[in-house]
């Protein structure tokens, strides 16, 4: 839970997305949730686990 | 979205989940995801053996969703103790590794669920990262010689010698010991 990675969706493929954070790209499955391009998501264990607003994502990022 | 009102197979499994999840919930409080009062209430109910709310997904969103996914993959409708172990003993370590490669912001040694042996009745436990004192709130009757798992400063659960050996060999085989031992915890 506290280990999830906040990242911005930069590419959408069928069934998965590519999200970016701190210049790194992370792949994740959209089996659970289907975010849109530009959405902020929480990635965990290879899945998009939550879609959050920019403010929330920033808050998690600032801690990092 | 998932329909997740009752996702645990029993009240006992739910309580065991909380013993793993509550120790690091201060991170969720800090992020404004949940209030300190909510966590205090949960802990109090856990300690007093009162019924736990069913909507834990609202509080521990990511962990509960991961457990649901693991249960589904095993063909189970609900989260049972075996799924809890699969998550907190194994899958959780992978998540720590991934988070650590991107951010390096987490106290890795505290985050990992370690197997250990109780060395004194007042809470000293020997784990692969050394002998440290752990809170006995969840295992008040833990005694010298017991095999336990610890998480974020707390003793969480008693385990069998067989489970202990399995966990120890997992860390050794996966090279995780070497990888995480040297990090500041």
XYZ file of C-alpha atoms in Angstrom:
249
model
C 0.000 0.000 0.000
C 2.601 2.515 1.000
C 4.801 0.862 -1.597
C 2.705 1.733 -4.652
C 4.384 3.922 -7.251
C 2.612 7.081 -8.463
C 3.159 7.637 -12.191
C 1.635 9.464 -15.175
C 0.142 7.423 -17.995
C 2.065 8.141 -21.204
C 0.931 5.289 -23.431
C -2.041 2.975 -23.620
C -1.985 -0.450 -25.224
C -4.561 -3.171 -25.135
C -4.618 -4.468 -21.591
C -1.654 -2.461 -20.401
C -0.215 0.999 -19.996
C 3.150 2.650 -19.859
C 3.507 5.194 -17.074
C 6.331 7.544 -16.282
C 7.817 8.765 -13.030
C 11.142 10.444 -12.376
C 12.202 9.743 -15.924
C 11.595 6.016 -15.531
C 8.979 4.074 -17.431
C 6.842 1.433 -15.756
C 4.538 -1.084 -17.423
C 1.301 -2.088 -15.747
C -1.743 -4.197 -16.488
C -5.148 -2.518 -16.754
C -7.045 -5.637 -15.765
C -8.484 -3.854 -12.718
C -8.801 -0.224 -13.785
C -8.631 1.514 -17.142
C -6.964 4.927 -16.859
C -6.829 7.531 -19.621
C -3.782 9.117 -21.183
C -2.365 11.706 -18.767
C -4.026 10.202 -15.684
C -2.014 9.697 -12.523
C -2.069 6.113 -11.366
C -0.701 4.020 -8.520
C 1.192 1.024 -9.855
C 1.776 -1.989 -7.659
C 2.837 -5.526 -8.429
C 2.468 -4.900 -12.152
C -1.130 -3.634 -11.923
C -2.813 -0.246 -12.051
C -4.311 -0.311 -8.573
C -5.768 3.171 -8.304
C -6.337 6.347 -10.288
C -5.538 9.435 -8.235
C -5.681 13.180 -8.836
C -2.539 15.171 -9.524
C -2.517 16.611 -6.012
C -2.522 13.178 -4.413
C 0.158 11.886 -6.761
C 2.321 14.909 -5.969
C 1.888 14.371 -2.260
C 3.154 10.818 -2.564
C 5.984 11.974 -4.803
C 7.066 14.760 -2.462
C 7.613 12.230 0.252
C 9.946 10.317 -1.962
C -14.261 -1.391 -10.330
C -14.235 -4.305 -7.987
C -17.146 -5.189 -5.805
C -15.532 -5.613 -2.493
C -17.699 -5.613 0.560
C -16.845 -8.995 2.003
C -13.532 -10.118 0.590
C -12.057 -12.085 3.477
C -13.117 -15.674 4.124
C -13.403 -15.141 7.871
C -13.148 -12.639 10.679
C -9.907 -14.349 11.692
C -8.277 -13.775 8.302
C -9.354 -10.145 8.420
C -7.758 -9.753 11.848
C -4.533 -11.380 10.666
C -4.491 -8.984 7.691
C -4.710 -6.034 10.093
C -1.803 -7.342 12.140
C 0.323 -7.173 9.005
C -1.127 -3.873 7.751
C -1.508 -1.693 10.841
C 2.211 -1.411 11.718
C 3.021 0.636 8.597
C -0.295 2.491 8.353
C 1.268 5.723 9.628
C 2.406 6.226 6.053
C -1.242 6.324 4.954
C -2.033 8.794 7.748
C 0.835 11.023 6.629
C -0.465 10.999 3.053
C -3.939 12.004 4.179
C -5.451 8.769 2.869
C -6.857 7.853 6.260
C -7.198 9.555 9.650
C -5.269 8.591 12.743
C -8.604 8.078 14.485
C -9.661 5.424 11.963
C -6.451 3.457 12.489
C -6.678 3.805 16.285
C -10.235 2.486 16.165
C -9.183 -0.483 14.048
C -6.315 -1.297 16.373
C -8.522 -1.005 19.421
C -11.121 -3.348 17.914
C -8.395 -5.784 16.969
C -6.979 -5.793 20.496
C -10.386 -6.044 22.185
C -11.504 -8.815 19.858
C -14.448 -6.760 18.566
C -15.859 -7.127 15.043
C -13.794 -5.467 12.313
C -15.479 -3.398 9.566
C -15.836 -5.102 6.186
C -14.778 -2.198 3.984
C -11.049 -2.439 4.631
C -10.459 -1.814 0.916
C -11.339 1.842 1.545
C -8.429 2.130 3.956
C -5.843 -0.331 2.666
C -6.827 -0.010 -0.996
C -3.716 -1.305 -2.698
C -3.009 -4.216 -0.354
C -6.599 -5.465 -0.418
C -6.788 -5.185 -4.227
C -3.536 -7.104 -4.561
C -4.935 -9.813 -2.278
C -8.099 -9.984 -4.380
C -6.001 -10.437 -7.519
C -3.936 -13.200 -5.888
C -7.067 -14.952 -4.648
C -8.596 -14.809 -8.137
C -5.430 -16.210 -9.681
C -5.675 -19.152 -7.288
C -9.293 -19.689 -8.252
C -10.543 -18.515 -4.867
C -13.505 -16.262 -4.293
C -12.235 -14.899 -1.024
C -8.968 -14.054 0.651
C -7.811 -16.784 3.029
C -4.730 -17.188 5.224
C -2.804 -18.882 2.426
C -3.349 -15.867 0.162
C -2.269 -13.522 2.975
C 0.962 -15.467 3.292
C 1.545 -15.522 -0.458
C 1.255 -11.749 -0.424
C 3.048 -10.638 2.726
C 5.754 -13.272 2.631
C 6.606 -13.199 -1.071
C 4.803 -10.764 -3.401
C 5.344 -7.915 -0.950
C 9.131 -8.275 -1.269
C 8.911 -7.798 -5.035
C 6.925 -4.607 -4.508
C 9.548 -3.343 -2.060
C 12.258 -4.033 -4.634
C 10.340 -2.183 -7.354
C 9.583 0.831 -5.180
C 13.187 0.877 -4.064
C 14.529 0.969 -7.610
C 12.392 4.019 -8.440
C 12.462 6.013 -5.194
C 14.860 4.680 -2.555
C 12.636 6.355 0.038
C 11.438 3.441 2.113
C 12.997 1.822 5.183
C 13.461 -1.463 3.351
C 14.514 -3.519 6.359
C 11.430 -2.462 8.302
C 9.098 -3.004 5.330
C 10.148 -6.597 4.739
C 8.278 -9.301 6.613
C 11.123 -11.257 8.227
C 11.071 -14.727 9.758
C 12.574 -14.824 13.232
C 13.077 -16.681 16.479
C 12.068 -15.123 19.800
C 15.142 -14.929 22.012
C 13.686 -13.296 25.144
C 10.166 -13.192 26.535
C 10.236 -9.385 26.578
C 10.311 -9.156 22.782
C 13.814 -9.616 21.429
C 13.717 -11.486 18.114
C 16.577 -12.809 15.994
C 15.940 -12.307 12.263
C 18.306 -12.259 9.269
C 18.955 -8.563 9.995
C 20.029 -9.118 13.590
C 18.532 -9.170 17.072
C 16.063 -6.381 17.716
C 13.195 -5.630 20.032
C 9.673 -5.913 18.582
C 6.253 -4.866 19.906
C 4.338 -7.775 21.372
C 0.885 -6.132 21.126
C -0.377 -8.728 18.638
C 1.446 -11.702 20.186
C 1.486 -11.055 23.923
C 2.214 -14.674 24.750
C 5.197 -15.105 22.403
C 7.945 -16.952 24.257
C 11.606 -17.703 23.872
C 12.124 -20.253 21.111
C 8.907 -19.440 19.215
C 9.133 -18.968 15.467
C 7.453 -15.742 14.371
C 7.294 -13.263 11.542
C 7.918 -9.571 12.198
C 6.844 -6.499 10.240
C 7.624 -2.848 10.833
C 8.638 -3.230 14.469
C 5.858 -5.630 15.407
C 5.661 -9.372 15.968
C 2.811 -10.358 13.661
C 2.221 -14.073 13.732
C 3.567 -17.320 15.110
C 4.733 -19.707 12.409
C 5.866 -23.322 12.349
C 9.504 -24.373 12.072
C 8.705 -25.621 8.552
C 7.302 -22.246 7.516
C 10.288 -20.547 9.130
C 12.744 -22.684 7.146
C 10.839 -22.031 3.922
C 10.992 -18.269 4.468
C 14.671 -18.299 5.404
C 15.564 -20.281 2.287
C 13.442 -17.934 0.156
C 15.484 -14.968 1.286
C 18.749 -16.818 0.790
C 17.853 -18.246 -2.621
C 16.457 -14.982 -3.884
C 19.615 -13.234 -2.787
C 17.365 -10.756 -1.028
C 19.365 -11.032 2.150
C 22.484 -9.741 0.509
C 20.551 -7.079 -1.341
C 18.609 -5.712 1.596
C 21.003 -6.320 4.454
C 23.314 -3.541 3.445
C 20.549 -0.941 3.145
C 19.806 1.433 5.978
C 16.673 0.198 7.718
